[in-house]
Every structure is written in C-alpha cells, then in structure tokens.
XYZ file of C-alpha atoms in Angstrom:
772
model
C 119.128 106.165 128.670
C 121.259 108.671 126.818
C 120.709 109.187 123.247
C 124.207 107.177 122.777
C 122.939 104.454 124.830
C 119.742 104.013 122.977
C 121.731 104.124 119.754
C 123.878 101.373 120.909
C 120.847 99.326 122.266
C 119.326 99.855 118.742
C 122.425 98.955 116.344
C 122.792 95.446 115.117
C 125.876 93.396 115.032
C 126.511 94.264 111.404
C 126.086 97.992 112.171
C 123.511 100.368 110.741
C 124.973 103.774 111.632
C 126.550 105.809 108.661
C 126.856 109.260 110.291
C 126.172 110.664 113.714
C 125.821 114.333 114.305
C 125.527 116.234 117.586
C 123.223 119.292 117.632
C 124.158 121.557 120.534
C 121.902 122.819 123.283
C 121.120 126.190 123.358
C 120.376 128.394 126.463
C 117.333 130.713 126.712
C 117.264 134.423 126.514
C 114.328 136.209 127.839
C 113.172 139.613 126.685
C 110.933 142.326 128.373
C 107.563 142.767 127.482
C 106.683 145.069 124.934
C 105.129 148.333 126.416
C 101.979 147.867 124.355
C 101.175 144.710 125.902
C 98.711 145.180 128.903
C 98.802 144.037 132.198
C 95.652 141.704 131.968
C 97.326 139.632 129.075
C 100.839 139.475 130.993
C 98.959 138.208 133.902
C 96.928 135.747 131.835
C 100.044 134.533 130.476
C 101.854 134.355 133.755
C 99.186 132.279 135.056
C 100.116 129.657 132.299
C 103.727 129.674 133.084
C 104.748 132.211 130.529
C 106.528 134.909 132.459
C 108.489 136.745 129.754
C 108.773 136.248 126.111
C 111.708 135.194 124.137
C 113.290 137.873 121.970
C 112.103 136.670 118.546
C 108.527 136.623 120.000
C 108.408 140.102 121.163
C 110.015 141.244 117.755
C 107.481 139.562 115.748
C 104.755 140.458 117.649
C 105.609 144.002 117.794
C 106.047 144.313 113.761
C 102.529 142.870 113.650
C 101.095 145.133 116.347
C 102.475 148.126 114.258
C 100.891 146.997 111.247
C 103.430 145.014 109.324
C 102.677 141.823 107.625
C 105.240 139.505 109.677
C 106.538 135.909 109.397
C 108.261 134.290 112.347
C 110.252 131.419 110.687
C 112.143 129.772 113.842
C 112.551 125.907 115.116
C 109.984 123.498 116.063
C 108.884 124.334 119.710
C 110.389 127.804 119.543
C 107.035 129.551 120.788
C 105.851 130.809 117.550
C 102.291 130.957 118.692
C 103.028 133.542 121.276
C 104.117 135.824 118.580
C 100.819 136.041 116.861
C 98.645 135.612 119.844
C 99.986 138.616 121.636
C 98.580 141.173 119.282
C 95.285 139.770 119.246
C 95.032 138.970 122.860
C 95.857 142.828 123.271
C 92.892 143.760 121.130
C 90.641 141.363 122.997
C 91.643 142.912 126.476
C 91.309 146.382 125.143
C 87.757 145.337 124.165
C 88.353 146.562 120.722
C 86.450 145.921 117.452
C 89.252 143.968 115.586
C 88.714 140.557 114.982
C 91.100 137.678 113.964
C 91.032 134.714 111.563
C 93.515 132.055 112.113
C 94.096 129.559 109.247
C 95.642 126.239 109.899
C 96.673 123.682 107.246
C 94.796 120.869 109.196
C 91.845 120.821 111.215
C 93.842 119.108 114.253
C 96.284 122.058 114.252
C 93.170 124.440 114.535
C 91.616 122.393 117.115
C 94.993 122.133 119.259
C 95.621 125.838 118.923
C 91.870 126.498 120.231
C 92.691 124.090 123.105
C 96.061 126.173 123.877
C 94.030 129.598 123.727
C 91.300 128.289 125.918
C 94.044 128.097 128.827
C 94.489 131.830 128.776
C 92.181 133.823 130.866
C 92.248 136.935 128.830
C 88.994 139.052 129.168
C 87.178 139.771 126.045
C 88.658 136.938 124.145
C 85.994 134.901 122.554
C 87.251 131.888 120.303
C 85.429 129.582 117.793
C 86.336 126.716 115.731
C 84.991 126.932 112.353
C 85.610 124.171 110.025
C 83.718 121.363 107.759
C 82.646 119.563 110.853
C 81.140 122.603 112.696
C 77.089 122.723 112.619
C 75.377 125.387 110.949
C 73.916 127.236 114.042
C 77.629 127.247 115.631
C 78.689 129.031 112.478
C 76.295 131.563 112.862
C 77.210 132.253 116.517
C 80.874 132.600 115.276
C 79.717 135.035 112.677
C 77.955 137.371 115.231
C 80.315 137.023 118.387
C 83.728 135.279 117.985
C 86.763 137.581 117.790
C 88.988 134.776 117.161
C 87.841 132.264 114.212
C 90.156 129.335 114.095
C 89.505 127.717 110.531
C 91.402 126.377 107.355
C 92.061 127.478 103.870
C 89.110 124.923 102.698
C 86.624 126.404 104.585
C 87.643 130.067 103.673
C 87.648 128.858 100.021
C 84.252 126.567 100.031
C 82.298 128.560 102.609
C 83.443 131.635 103.815
C 84.214 133.663 100.818
C 81.254 132.456 98.635
C 78.898 133.312 101.529
C 81.040 136.545 102.438
C 77.811 138.687 102.716
C 76.813 136.426 105.634
C 80.425 136.776 107.018
C 80.431 140.689 106.575
C 80.669 141.312 110.191
C 83.886 139.730 110.484
C 85.362 140.916 107.371
C 84.498 144.610 108.138
C 86.401 144.291 111.559
C 89.199 141.868 110.472
C 92.521 143.300 112.024
C 94.581 140.140 111.921
C 94.829 137.120 109.566
C 97.199 134.528 110.997
C 98.537 131.840 108.521
C 99.951 129.213 110.727
C 102.470 126.643 109.247
C 102.696 128.857 105.924
C 105.753 126.680 104.669
C 103.271 123.979 103.818
C 101.636 126.055 101.257
C 104.201 125.463 98.267
C 103.511 124.045 94.824
C 100.250 123.715 93.219
C 98.570 123.568 96.679
C 100.217 126.767 97.741
C 99.284 128.382 94.483
C 95.542 127.666 95.181
C 96.036 129.350 98.999
C 98.133 132.307 97.716
C 94.935 133.096 95.547
C 92.402 132.373 97.994
C 94.174 134.529 100.521
C 94.154 137.601 97.798
C 90.598 136.786 97.695
C 90.338 137.293 101.244
C 92.174 140.358 101.412
C 90.235 142.024 98.642
C 87.002 141.305 100.018
C 88.151 142.769 103.491
C 89.229 145.747 102.010
C 85.964 146.011 100.185
C 84.359 146.036 103.673
C 86.445 148.655 104.773
C 89.204 146.534 106.690
C 92.975 146.468 106.158
C 94.100 143.282 108.089
C 97.611 142.534 108.877
C 98.750 139.176 108.105
C 100.916 137.094 110.872
C 102.579 133.921 109.474
C 104.366 131.276 111.196
C 106.710 128.862 109.277
C 109.292 126.208 109.734
C 112.986 127.265 109.053
C 112.755 128.667 105.267
C 115.342 129.880 103.015
C 113.603 133.082 102.517
C 110.366 133.471 104.851
C 109.657 137.013 103.897
C 109.777 136.181 100.346
C 107.476 133.261 100.515
C 104.894 135.148 102.756
C 104.819 137.888 99.910
C 104.135 135.436 97.384
C 101.106 134.034 99.269
C 99.820 137.569 99.783
C 101.032 139.446 97.103
C 102.320 142.204 99.712
C 105.662 143.053 101.159
C 106.587 141.218 104.696
C 108.984 141.434 107.386
C 110.769 138.079 108.624
C 111.952 137.224 112.153
C 114.396 134.274 111.935
C 116.625 134.441 114.807
C 115.468 131.736 117.374
C 116.438 132.507 120.935
C 114.376 129.729 122.623
C 116.108 127.000 124.661
C 116.949 123.558 123.115
C 118.275 120.528 125.005
C 120.338 119.358 121.940
C 120.149 116.214 119.839
C 121.855 113.444 118.778
C 121.039 112.522 114.859
C 121.756 109.163 113.386
C 121.813 108.534 109.582
C 121.166 104.989 109.485
C 121.538 102.466 106.723
C 119.371 98.966 107.228
C 121.761 96.031 107.150
C 122.344 94.196 103.810
C 122.706 90.530 103.333
C 123.353 88.086 100.381
C 120.832 86.524 98.220
C 122.188 84.681 95.258
C 125.589 86.678 95.563
C 123.802 90.035 95.408
C 123.359 92.205 98.395
C 119.878 92.941 99.519
C 118.678 95.468 102.055
C 116.506 94.887 104.887
C 113.085 96.485 104.498
C 113.039 100.107 106.105
C 109.410 99.670 107.194
C 110.605 96.674 109.176
C 113.683 98.118 110.538
C 111.485 101.205 111.623
C 108.757 99.034 113.244
C 111.894 97.042 114.940
C 113.357 100.332 116.393
C 110.036 101.739 117.474
C 109.068 98.501 119.319
C 112.622 98.557 121.031
C 112.299 102.124 122.101
C 108.628 101.642 123.230
C 109.939 98.637 125.380
C 112.426 100.830 127.259
C 109.514 103.512 127.875
C 110.792 106.000 125.374
C 108.163 108.119 123.725
C 108.684 107.967 119.986
C 107.301 109.172 116.971
C 107.902 107.171 113.698
C 107.425 109.356 110.607
C 106.507 107.039 107.463
C 105.829 108.337 104.069
C 102.808 106.669 103.244
C 99.395 105.826 104.905
C 99.784 102.188 104.272
C 103.315 102.222 105.441
C 101.943 103.894 108.707
C 99.767 101.107 109.422
C 102.311 98.290 108.620
C 104.928 100.038 110.977
C 102.334 100.025 113.807
C 101.217 96.695 113.241
C 104.515 95.359 113.167
C 105.875 96.851 116.265
C 102.608 95.812 118.233
C 103.602 92.042 116.886
C 107.126 92.556 117.839
C 106.200 93.475 121.442
C 103.935 90.624 121.649
C 102.658 89.991 125.219
C 104.286 93.363 126.594
C 101.693 95.785 128.036
C 103.475 98.476 125.887
C 101.857 96.832 122.831
C 98.646 98.541 123.758
C 100.217 101.911 123.793
C 101.257 101.962 120.227
C 98.995 103.206 117.344
C 99.085 104.555 113.671
C 97.911 108.012 112.901
C 97.113 109.356 109.607
C 94.799 111.340 107.387
C 91.633 109.539 106.313
C 90.604 108.658 109.937
C 87.222 109.944 111.101
C 87.348 113.099 113.104
C 86.592 111.380 116.686
C 89.122 108.777 115.962
C 91.901 111.485 115.365
C 91.023 113.760 118.301
C 91.177 110.495 120.603
C 94.872 109.520 119.401
C 95.873 113.280 119.562
C 94.878 113.268 123.219
C 96.260 109.835 123.990
C 99.723 111.037 122.709
C 99.629 114.411 124.427
C 98.567 112.806 127.897
C 101.274 110.154 127.613
C 98.945 107.238 127.066
C 100.522 106.416 123.876
C 104.127 105.647 123.807
C 104.839 104.986 120.414
C 103.162 106.166 117.104
C 103.798 105.367 113.434
C 102.489 108.612 111.497
C 102.435 110.173 108.085
C 103.456 113.807 108.032
C 100.180 114.614 109.343
C 101.720 114.959 112.927
C 104.868 117.027 111.511
C 102.998 120.243 112.059
C 102.896 122.130 115.319
C 100.203 120.245 117.254
C 101.489 120.608 120.895
C 103.089 117.345 121.881
C 105.463 117.856 124.862
C 107.600 115.171 126.411
C 108.562 113.319 123.328
C 112.227 111.461 123.609
C 112.990 109.983 120.032
C 111.908 110.623 116.538
C 112.054 107.956 113.740
C 112.209 109.032 109.947
C 111.440 106.006 107.771
C 113.222 107.345 104.847
C 114.262 111.163 103.773
C 110.695 113.050 103.810
C 111.921 114.679 100.595
C 112.632 118.178 101.783
C 115.146 119.703 104.253
C 112.417 121.816 105.795
C 110.330 118.628 106.411
C 113.563 116.880 107.983
C 114.308 119.424 110.426
C 110.664 119.925 111.310
C 110.227 116.096 111.937
C 113.437 115.719 114.039
C 112.389 118.854 116.132
C 109.255 116.908 117.330
C 111.462 115.490 120.097
C 113.751 117.021 122.735
C 110.907 119.466 124.139
C 112.091 119.198 127.667
C 115.534 119.205 129.399
C 116.758 115.946 127.874
C 118.842 115.445 124.944
C 116.490 114.054 121.991
C 117.167 111.149 119.692
C 116.691 111.376 115.957
C 117.310 108.462 113.583
C 116.663 108.673 109.827
C 116.631 105.353 108.256
C 117.632 105.257 104.604
C 115.091 103.689 102.149
C 116.018 101.435 99.302
C 116.173 104.604 97.169
C 118.851 106.407 95.122
C 118.226 109.714 97.132
C 118.306 108.254 100.505
C 121.333 106.043 99.753
C 123.273 109.333 98.492
C 122.349 111.200 101.574
C 123.499 108.706 104.284
C 127.023 108.612 102.432
C 127.019 112.345 101.747
C 125.855 113.896 105.124
C 126.990 117.199 104.300
C 124.010 117.446 101.864
C 121.777 117.356 104.921
C 123.479 119.121 107.531
C 125.783 121.519 105.738
C 122.897 122.940 103.128
C 120.386 125.554 103.668
C 117.044 124.743 103.454
C 114.813 125.172 100.355
C 113.055 128.031 99.235
C 109.310 127.307 98.774
C 108.151 126.896 95.325
C 104.550 128.516 94.557
C 103.295 130.119 91.343
C 99.994 132.065 91.606
C 100.380 133.000 88.060
C 100.019 129.188 86.876
C 97.211 129.388 84.319
C 95.668 126.244 85.334
C 95.216 127.398 89.195
C 94.668 131.168 88.284
C 91.773 130.555 85.760
C 89.486 129.339 88.393
C 90.265 131.580 91.222
C 89.645 134.738 88.708
C 86.183 133.207 87.950
C 85.563 132.929 91.761
C 86.678 136.102 92.573
C 84.750 137.905 89.712
C 81.525 135.869 91.024
C 82.266 137.217 94.726
C 83.057 140.682 93.512
C 83.403 142.410 89.999
C 87.016 142.387 89.187
C 88.821 145.310 88.625
C 92.094 145.761 86.577
C 93.957 146.809 89.452
C 93.211 143.621 91.031
C 95.181 141.747 88.428
C 98.159 143.874 88.735
C 100.052 141.976 91.297
C 99.934 138.501 89.367
C 101.763 138.221 86.208
C 99.748 137.061 83.042
C 96.391 137.341 85.089
C 95.042 139.910 82.400
C 95.667 137.403 79.660
C 94.134 134.665 81.647
C 91.052 137.090 82.089
C 90.710 138.062 78.509
C 90.773 134.435 77.513
C 88.053 133.648 80.124
C 85.867 136.278 78.366
C 86.558 134.656 75.143
C 85.220 131.364 76.709
C 82.145 133.284 78.059
C 82.780 132.761 81.400
C 83.546 136.451 82.240
C 82.490 139.819 80.731
C 84.385 142.868 80.275
C 82.446 146.028 80.717
C 83.037 149.530 80.606
C 85.306 150.831 83.277
C 87.602 147.745 82.864
C 85.865 145.598 85.225
C 85.346 141.774 84.710
C 81.914 140.269 85.702
C 81.166 136.610 86.259
C 78.578 135.387 83.566
C 78.666 131.534 84.096
C 75.642 129.606 84.983
C 76.959 127.951 88.181
C 79.736 129.074 90.465
C 82.999 127.268 89.086
C 84.247 124.218 91.093
C 87.647 124.567 92.205
C 89.386 122.306 95.025
C 92.442 123.515 96.770
C 94.176 120.198 97.298
C 93.909 118.724 93.570
C 92.001 119.190 90.292
C 89.469 116.520 90.695
C 86.629 115.570 93.081
C 87.095 116.306 96.658
C 87.448 112.292 97.691
C 86.328 108.838 97.888
C 84.598 107.581 100.875
C 85.577 104.069 102.048
C 82.904 102.021 103.716
C 82.054 98.590 104.860
C 79.817 96.569 102.194
C 77.702 94.828 104.864
C 77.060 97.559 107.381
C 77.633 100.754 105.538
C 79.938 102.089 108.216
C 82.283 104.637 106.896
C 85.678 103.588 107.599
C 87.915 106.374 105.883
C 88.431 108.597 102.967
C 91.131 108.742 100.272
C 91.625 111.538 97.574
C 90.243 110.649 93.920
C 93.537 110.509 92.301
C 94.936 108.036 94.535
C 91.774 105.898 94.506
C 92.611 104.164 91.082
C 95.850 102.763 92.691
C 94.822 102.098 96.340
C 91.155 101.244 96.405
C 90.471 99.699 92.976
C 88.157 96.475 92.930
C 90.364 93.723 94.375
C 92.902 95.959 96.272
C 93.929 95.300 99.731
C 93.402 98.380 101.779
C 95.085 98.821 105.416
C 93.416 100.777 108.331
C 94.488 100.940 111.938
C 96.217 97.652 111.601
C 93.063 95.954 109.970
C 93.196 94.854 106.353
C 90.110 95.105 103.996
C 89.638 93.809 100.502
C 87.724 96.155 97.983
C 84.718 94.777 96.498
C 83.751 97.690 94.124
C 85.013 101.155 93.410
C 82.147 103.597 92.208
C 84.063 106.839 90.822
C 81.010 108.631 90.088
C 79.492 108.082 93.493
C 82.711 108.724 95.117
C 82.409 105.480 97.170
C 84.702 102.186 97.719
C 82.917 99.363 99.271
C 85.268 96.873 101.446
C 84.971 94.016 103.611
C 87.423 92.981 106.335
C 89.986 90.148 105.148
C 93.521 88.801 106.007
C 94.773 87.228 102.793
C 98.189 85.795 102.799
C 98.887 88.269 99.703
C 99.158 91.784 99.188
C 98.317 93.964 95.910
C 100.074 96.375 93.666
C 98.623 98.288 90.850
C 100.056 98.581 87.401
C 99.554 101.270 85.048
C 100.732 102.704 81.637
C 101.343 106.150 80.648
C 101.366 108.081 77.437
C 103.100 111.665 76.986
C 102.555 114.327 74.292
C 104.894 117.383 74.084
C 102.585 120.496 73.616
C 105.071 123.417 73.438
C 108.627 123.702 74.035
C 109.843 126.987 76.264
C 113.551 126.689 76.391
C 116.209 124.502 75.011
C 119.958 124.118 75.315
C 121.590 122.445 72.368
C 125.004 120.713 73.029
C 125.955 118.845 70.024
C 124.575 115.272 70.346
C 122.650 116.006 73.369
C 119.847 118.396 73.725
C 118.049 119.448 77.103
C 114.525 120.994 76.826
C 111.858 122.568 79.106
C 108.137 122.670 78.253
C 104.398 121.851 78.489
C 103.340 118.215 78.067
C 100.103 116.233 78.320
C 100.419 113.124 80.410
C 97.743 110.348 80.184
C 98.023 107.409 82.502
C 95.657 104.511 83.269
C 95.734 101.799 86.009
C 95.108 98.778 83.895
C 95.604 95.712 86.262
C 97.070 94.844 89.763
C 99.351 91.968 90.913
C 98.621 89.939 93.894
C 101.987 89.157 95.558
C 102.428 86.467 98.224
C 103.572 87.571 101.739
C 106.468 87.733 102.794
C 108.185 86.416 99.606
C 106.772 89.019 97.264
C 106.264 86.389 94.781
C 103.710 87.154 92.193
C 100.831 84.994 92.430
C 98.709 86.481 89.516
C 97.695 89.456 87.461
C 94.219 90.705 87.406
C 92.817 93.157 84.681
C 90.916 96.278 85.569
C 88.581 98.772 83.597
C 89.321 102.017 84.941
C 89.145 105.479 83.234
C 92.333 107.067 81.824
C 93.468 110.228 83.920
C 95.063 113.111 82.073
C 97.543 115.700 83.487
C 98.773 118.850 81.695
C 101.802 119.890 83.240
C 105.658 120.862 82.788
C 108.229 118.459 82.047
C 112.248 118.586 81.567
C 113.470 116.204 78.980
C 116.755 115.388 77.231
C 117.521 113.544 73.811
C 120.423 112.032 72.639
C 121.657 111.412 69.088
C 121.460 107.727 68.796
C 124.561 107.517 66.408
C 126.546 108.487 69.174
C 125.196 105.325 71.104
C 126.634 102.817 68.809
C 128.365 100.826 71.612
C 125.225 100.852 74.205
C 123.741 97.463 74.049
C 120.613 97.944 76.166
C 119.353 101.561 74.912
C 115.763 100.922 76.335
C 117.211 99.545 79.375
C 119.763 102.475 79.753
C 117.185 105.237 79.546
C 114.658 103.604 81.684
C 117.307 103.160 84.512
C 118.674 106.925 84.137
C 114.879 107.928 84.265
C 114.510 106.137 87.514
C 117.664 107.182 89.100
C 117.126 111.093 87.950
C 113.682 110.998 89.519
C 115.013 109.635 92.823
C 117.678 112.288 92.947
C 115.586 115.446 91.843
C 114.645 116.165 95.308
C 118.406 116.773 96.247
C 118.072 120.109 94.011
C 114.119 120.797 93.917
C 111.722 121.297 96.941
C 109.816 117.911 96.132
C 109.727 114.320 96.883
C 109.747 111.504 94.683
C 105.978 111.370 94.798
C 105.439 114.711 93.469
C 107.198 113.675 90.296
C 106.603 111.437 87.387
C 108.789 110.137 84.420
C 109.226 108.297 81.257
C 111.516 107.060 78.645
C 111.585 105.769 75.140
C 114.168 104.650 72.738
C 112.331 106.791 69.949
C 109.581 109.366 71.250
C 106.723 110.249 68.882
C 107.592 113.934 69.009
C 111.510 114.017 69.514
C 111.947 110.844 67.239
C 115.080 110.217 69.450
C 115.996 108.454 72.442
C 114.318 110.706 75.233
C 114.039 110.747 79.028
C 111.336 113.051 80.540
C 110.733 113.836 84.084
C 107.402 116.279 84.897
C 105.513 117.487 87.419
C 102.815 115.684 88.770
C 100.471 118.338 89.250
C 98.287 120.429 86.903
C 99.992 123.165 85.171
C 103.396 122.290 86.838
C 104.890 123.074 90.148
C 108.083 124.338 89.487
C 110.137 121.105 90.078
C 110.983 120.492 86.409
C 111.975 124.104 85.801
C 114.720 123.829 88.813
C 115.804 120.767 87.344
C 116.597 122.376 83.827
C 118.209 125.178 85.691
C 120.292 122.992 87.725
C 120.633 119.944 85.389
C 124.394 119.221 85.831
C 124.234 119.093 89.361
C 121.158 116.898 89.226
C 122.576 114.430 86.660
C 126.041 114.485 88.374
C 124.711 113.389 91.638
C 122.267 110.858 89.784
C 125.392 109.289 88.156
C 127.391 109.420 91.475
C 124.589 107.474 93.324
C 124.578 104.933 90.478
C 128.138 104.361 90.423
C 128.438 104.452 94.224
C 125.894 101.424 94.629
C 127.522 98.113 95.786
C 125.021 96.270 93.430
C 126.071 94.868 90.108
C 123.122 95.060 88.096
C 120.800 97.311 89.705
C 118.713 97.412 92.943
C 116.197 99.652 94.576
C 119.073 101.861 96.137
C 120.156 103.193 92.562
C 117.884 102.393 89.522
C 114.753 100.262 90.702
C 111.660 102.514 91.360
C 109.082 101.562 93.800
C 106.408 103.430 91.307
C 107.536 101.693 88.267
C 104.302 100.705 86.024
C 106.457 98.234 84.244
C 107.747 96.035 86.940
C 111.235 97.640 86.623
C 112.108 96.045 83.314
C 114.039 96.815 81.322
C 116.755 98.307 83.242
C 120.626 98.566 82.487
C 122.983 99.810 85.407
C 126.030 99.943 83.182
C 123.938 101.627 80.316
C 122.788 104.342 82.650
C 126.361 105.197 83.469
C 127.467 105.359 79.906
C 124.151 107.460 78.985
C 124.756 109.960 81.922
C 128.413 110.113 81.338
C 127.776 111.102 77.685
C 125.073 113.903 78.651
C 127.128 115.396 81.218
C 130.312 115.481 79.009
C 128.015 117.498 76.532
C 128.130 120.242 78.841
C 131.731 120.847 78.556
C 131.298 121.842 74.700
C 129.634 124.726 72.938
C 126.063 125.313 74.232
C 123.227 127.081 72.376
C 120.434 128.175 74.212
C 116.929 129.145 72.712
C 113.784 130.329 74.326
C 110.597 129.693 72.471
C 107.269 128.017 72.332
C 106.319 125.743 69.263
C 103.854 122.569 68.992
C 105.664 119.313 68.430
C 103.927 116.849 66.114
C 104.861 113.376 65.097
C 103.633 109.956 64.433
C 102.202 108.016 67.382
C 104.507 105.538 68.858
C 104.663 102.869 71.860
C 106.327 104.231 75.232
C 107.571 102.436 78.210
C 104.793 102.614 80.864
C 105.411 105.603 82.964
C 106.618 105.899 86.572
C 104.026 108.308 87.822
C-alpha cells in the first residue's frame, strides 16, 4: 500500500489529519574514491556492496585524513559511518601504528557499529568492544591489541581516564577519536561529555599523540560550532547530503475529540498510537512507534497486542527501552533488524543510528521536544526504494496542539542549535578535580574554558586542589571525586523481584522517587509489578508481579528560593528576571486511580527525602494593583505557568520534562505575583536563558495556544499539565489570557535593562506545589 492509502486506512470517520507534507525523493550522486584510499579498502567495501562513496562521505573522510577535526551532519541513513571509517580502515590496511577510539552515546549503537565493521574484510583491522559489560580479561586484550576500540563516554569517564596508565599504549598511538551521534551531547549531559573529551585529548597529548576528532551528527543548526564546544578546538563541517532518499509523506495528526458533559475531550494519544501500530502491523507494515516515556512504550506495545488479538502478528510486536537487561536488548535489536518483529513501541533509545533497514512507517506519539529529534525519528523509515510514512500524533499538550495547527513551525523552521555549556561551575568543578587527579593541571589547560581559573581557585580554598609554584594545580583530596555524566546523584536503582531476587531492570535515582516508590505500579515488557519497598541507600526497589485494576501517580510539593539575579527587564508594572534559584521538591504521596476511568480511589502518604536542585530560572512579576479586575489570581498564574512550560520547547532546545515551574500569588523573595520556569538540571542547561532572550516570542505563542483551544475552562491541550503536583488546581483559562496580555503589552512601553547579581531575601511563604 502507498503512504496515501495507509493514511486513508488509518483515518477515522471524524478525521484526524490536520496537515500533510510530501518530502520529495532525492536521487543519489556518486563520487570517485579519494586517491589516498588503498585498493585493499576499496575491495573490502566493494565486497559488501559499497562500490563508490557519496560526495559528502568522500569530503568528510578527506578532511579527517588530512588532519582536520570534522563533523558530518547529514540526514538519517546518509552513510555517515563510512565517512569516519575510511581514514581508520586506511590506517589499518597500511599496518600503521595509529589507533582509533569510537564513542557512541549508547552501548547498543557501539555494538551495532562493531557488527557492521566485522563485515569489512580489511587486513590489519582489529576491533574490540569495551563497555561496562566487558570482562576484565577482554579489556586487557583490547588495551594491548585492538586498533579500533568501540566504547562510550561513560566507560571513558569512569574507567579509561582514571586508569590512563594502563591504557597508555592506546593513548600514545591514538590517531582518531570518533564521536558518533554528537547532537545527543547537549545540556548538562553535553557539558559533562565535553569536559570528558577534553580530559581525553589532554592525556593523549601528554603521551605524545595528537588525535583528529571525527564526529557524526543529525542535521544541526551549526554542527562545526557544536563540535568545537565539545572539544575546545576548531572544526570543519560537511552538511550537504548527496545520498538517495525515497521521499516520505508526513502527517500531523490530532486525535479525535468527543463530548463529555458539553466539554470536548481528546482521545488518548497513547491509545491512538496503539491503534495505528496494530493496524499497520496487521497489514504487514514494519513500523516503529516512538513514545516519550518508558511506561508509555510499554502501554502502547501491550495495547497494540491486545487489539491484534488472535492475529499471529500480535507475537511480532514488542516494546524497547532503556532499563532492559543487555541480553534482552540485543535479542530485540536482532529481531527488529532481521524482520522477526513487525512493530516496536520504543522510547528515543532507537532514535540513534542503529542500522534497521526496511522500515516502512514511523509513528511519533507526540512531538519529541526538538526539531532535530523530529527529523531523526521520521528518518528511521524509508531506507529502501518505497516512499515512507511518518505520522506525528499530537499529545494533549499546548505545544503539540500549537504545532499541528501551525505546521510551518515544524517544516519551515531551521533545526535548533545545541545548547551545551562546559563552563557550568556545577559541572566544571568535578571535572577539574578529576583532571588534576589524572595529571596536574597547568594554567594553559584552563585557557579554553571561561571561568575555569576562578573555579580552580575556589577549589583550592575548599582544600580540594593545591596550587604550587609554576602555576600547576594538584589534587589533594582523600578520594577520587565522584562525578556521574548523566546526573548529579547515584548511578541508578536496580529493580528486582522480592521473591526470587531476579533483576528486572534499572531506573535512574532521580526518577525512582516518582516511579518506584513504595506502592507504585511499575510496567515492564507488558507486565505490571507492585513495588514492595524502595531502599535508596542500597539503590534497590523490590517488586512483585500484580495486575490491579488501578494505576498510580506520584504527588510532590516544591519550594523555590531566589539565590541571585543576573539580569532584569523593568517594564512598568511588569518585571522579567533571569537568575539562580534553589528548588527543593519532595514526593509526599501517591494516588491510586481506577482503570480505565481515572477515578481517584485514595491517596497514600509517603516518607521520602527531599531533593534539592540549584539551577537557573526565568521569572516574571506583575504589580497586583494593575490586576484589580482579575478574579482568580492564583489560578491565572498557575495556568500561565503550565502553558508557558508547554510552549518553551518551541524556542529552546528542550522538551517539557527538561524544565519545571512554580507560581505563587506572593512569592517570599519578590513579594509579588510571580511565575517561575527553571531548568531541571544542576547549574542550568541554557533553557531559561533562551526563554529570557526570546520572551516575547515565547509568551506570545503561549497566549495564542491558550486562546486557540476550543475548550471553555481549560484542558490538557492548553493549561493542564501532566506533571502538576497539585492536581491541576487552581487553574483559570480566562485569567491566564488576561495576565499574558498584560505582560506582553508591557514590552511596548519603556524598558530598563539591568545586569547584576544580588541575593534576594524575604519572609518564608507558602507556594503552589511545583510542576517539576
């Protein structure tokens, strides 16, 4: 069936398609092999069907071969791998001493790349996977013999760099460092990886090597600048994609609405995604459904199987996500790659470049939060000669609603620039300690990172570093500092069966408070488990299999204190500020909700420790005397907060779950009605700052999204939030519109800008529970 026929088959009688966009097919263009590629390599590639490269592959490979840091940023399935493989295969074929370290953001991608490289019969190539699952004796072998070590930033950070003397044979001969899917390294995680890469390059230089960095990225706004931020060195970008494409039909889809007591209610996006996945699988269409959460992926897969019933195709549907055991993930990847699976509901774990050929369709259960992710996900289909189908189903969310009615915001807008700040002091301090422990720091090592000398001097005051003659900094702490790349807390929580001790999966520590607290219902591969106990000190959640007729949702409260104000715009009765805040949140209870109605059965109290976050926020205040006609001030602020959080990903490179918010009719620091939106990462990730810089675009889109919604008193498509810790109460849709109109009108008057840092202090006050 063609893409148009499939859309017609999927559409309901009420119609769900809001916009159709045809992406044109692209014919391939071939280039000659670069002269420096030896015959042995050309023959080995030819034996696998690669007879000639595409121009972008040859150009990027030549830049790297000639010693320039290079990033190739072209579309999904454009053969980026060959661009970085050509130089290292050439080195291996020549029996040169140069070695390569390949870094992927996931173990699965590194394993997939190892499988692909094994198909090339290039003399002299000795690949080896080294990750957290690799036995010690295999690591020792790789240290001595492998000239292509496939790993990930976590292994580099936790094992290779701390034990760099054991890896000196690799480091002294390091010729290439490959950074695959480098667009993933953004925000706080990106800052951690950037500093880890700089520590690697510093140690390689210490051992006498000067490796070239070759990166592969999805389409990005400024890929050369993004790579330069990661490495601290200039880079060259190759961005013109000359690979063939069969084209695609992309549909923006809004689930149908129905009347409940006079109010329009939208069908569940998860249920609609499951319905479409089942229909496509029944027709033999190989389909990936991207779902924004692990729990959602499990629900979509289970419901799709249920809809298929006795159809044999039901056995060819599965969920895929992080948290599965290694062996389970590898089996699922092989089943998908070899066609044994027809339909997979996945988180963004399969967004990256694992080679899955022959996919016909992609479903997006909601906007993934970034245009780069949107294009990466829909590019997973259409790798053959048949036109692909991609459907984005709008969630009940202000941003998704806005996008399906404003398709130009997707199709006519450039992808975002990556936000990554290695100078973030909350990230930088730990890496300076690690670098000094690995090798004493010189002042020249600090030159490329703004503010790093001040951070190093502060660490000296804390007696963690010591500065000695010659300007070198030495680590003097008693133990090696503990820094994790993917968060500020412990590495994670294991989930195990109470009766048998069998390990089911893992979850990060920060999310464990909400998802595996005592009494929570946890989903895993279509099976449900009740949590018997959560031991945070041991990092262990004990569960037992159960299928109760209810689900659970955690409730939390949040307090926020302003620590320092960086910038301020004064606009009469309205003031907009950017600064540092401390957010304290605590999961205090959970509700049991009956299925499928969602009716609240009861609320159970919890005793969990608070979690504290120091981060960056944007906030605005309004003089209450200018709001005399506003009947429900608290509900108006709360509704505006929800909607503005939902629309921030429109102008910042984040998704809704990267940010939090809080509103109050009289905040303890400002003593005014205040709305806060803050980065959900220690030290900030740049999202609040982007909101401050583009605040009129941001709040104008927020007001349009609320005004354009068909509901009368507020719904999930405009002012209700799935993250609200206060049960979406109180909320006032008319009040939010009035409030936002007031704030936007202030920009038309005189504006006074100030840049400073000061501590705000005031009496303690009760706040509305936050929406972190």
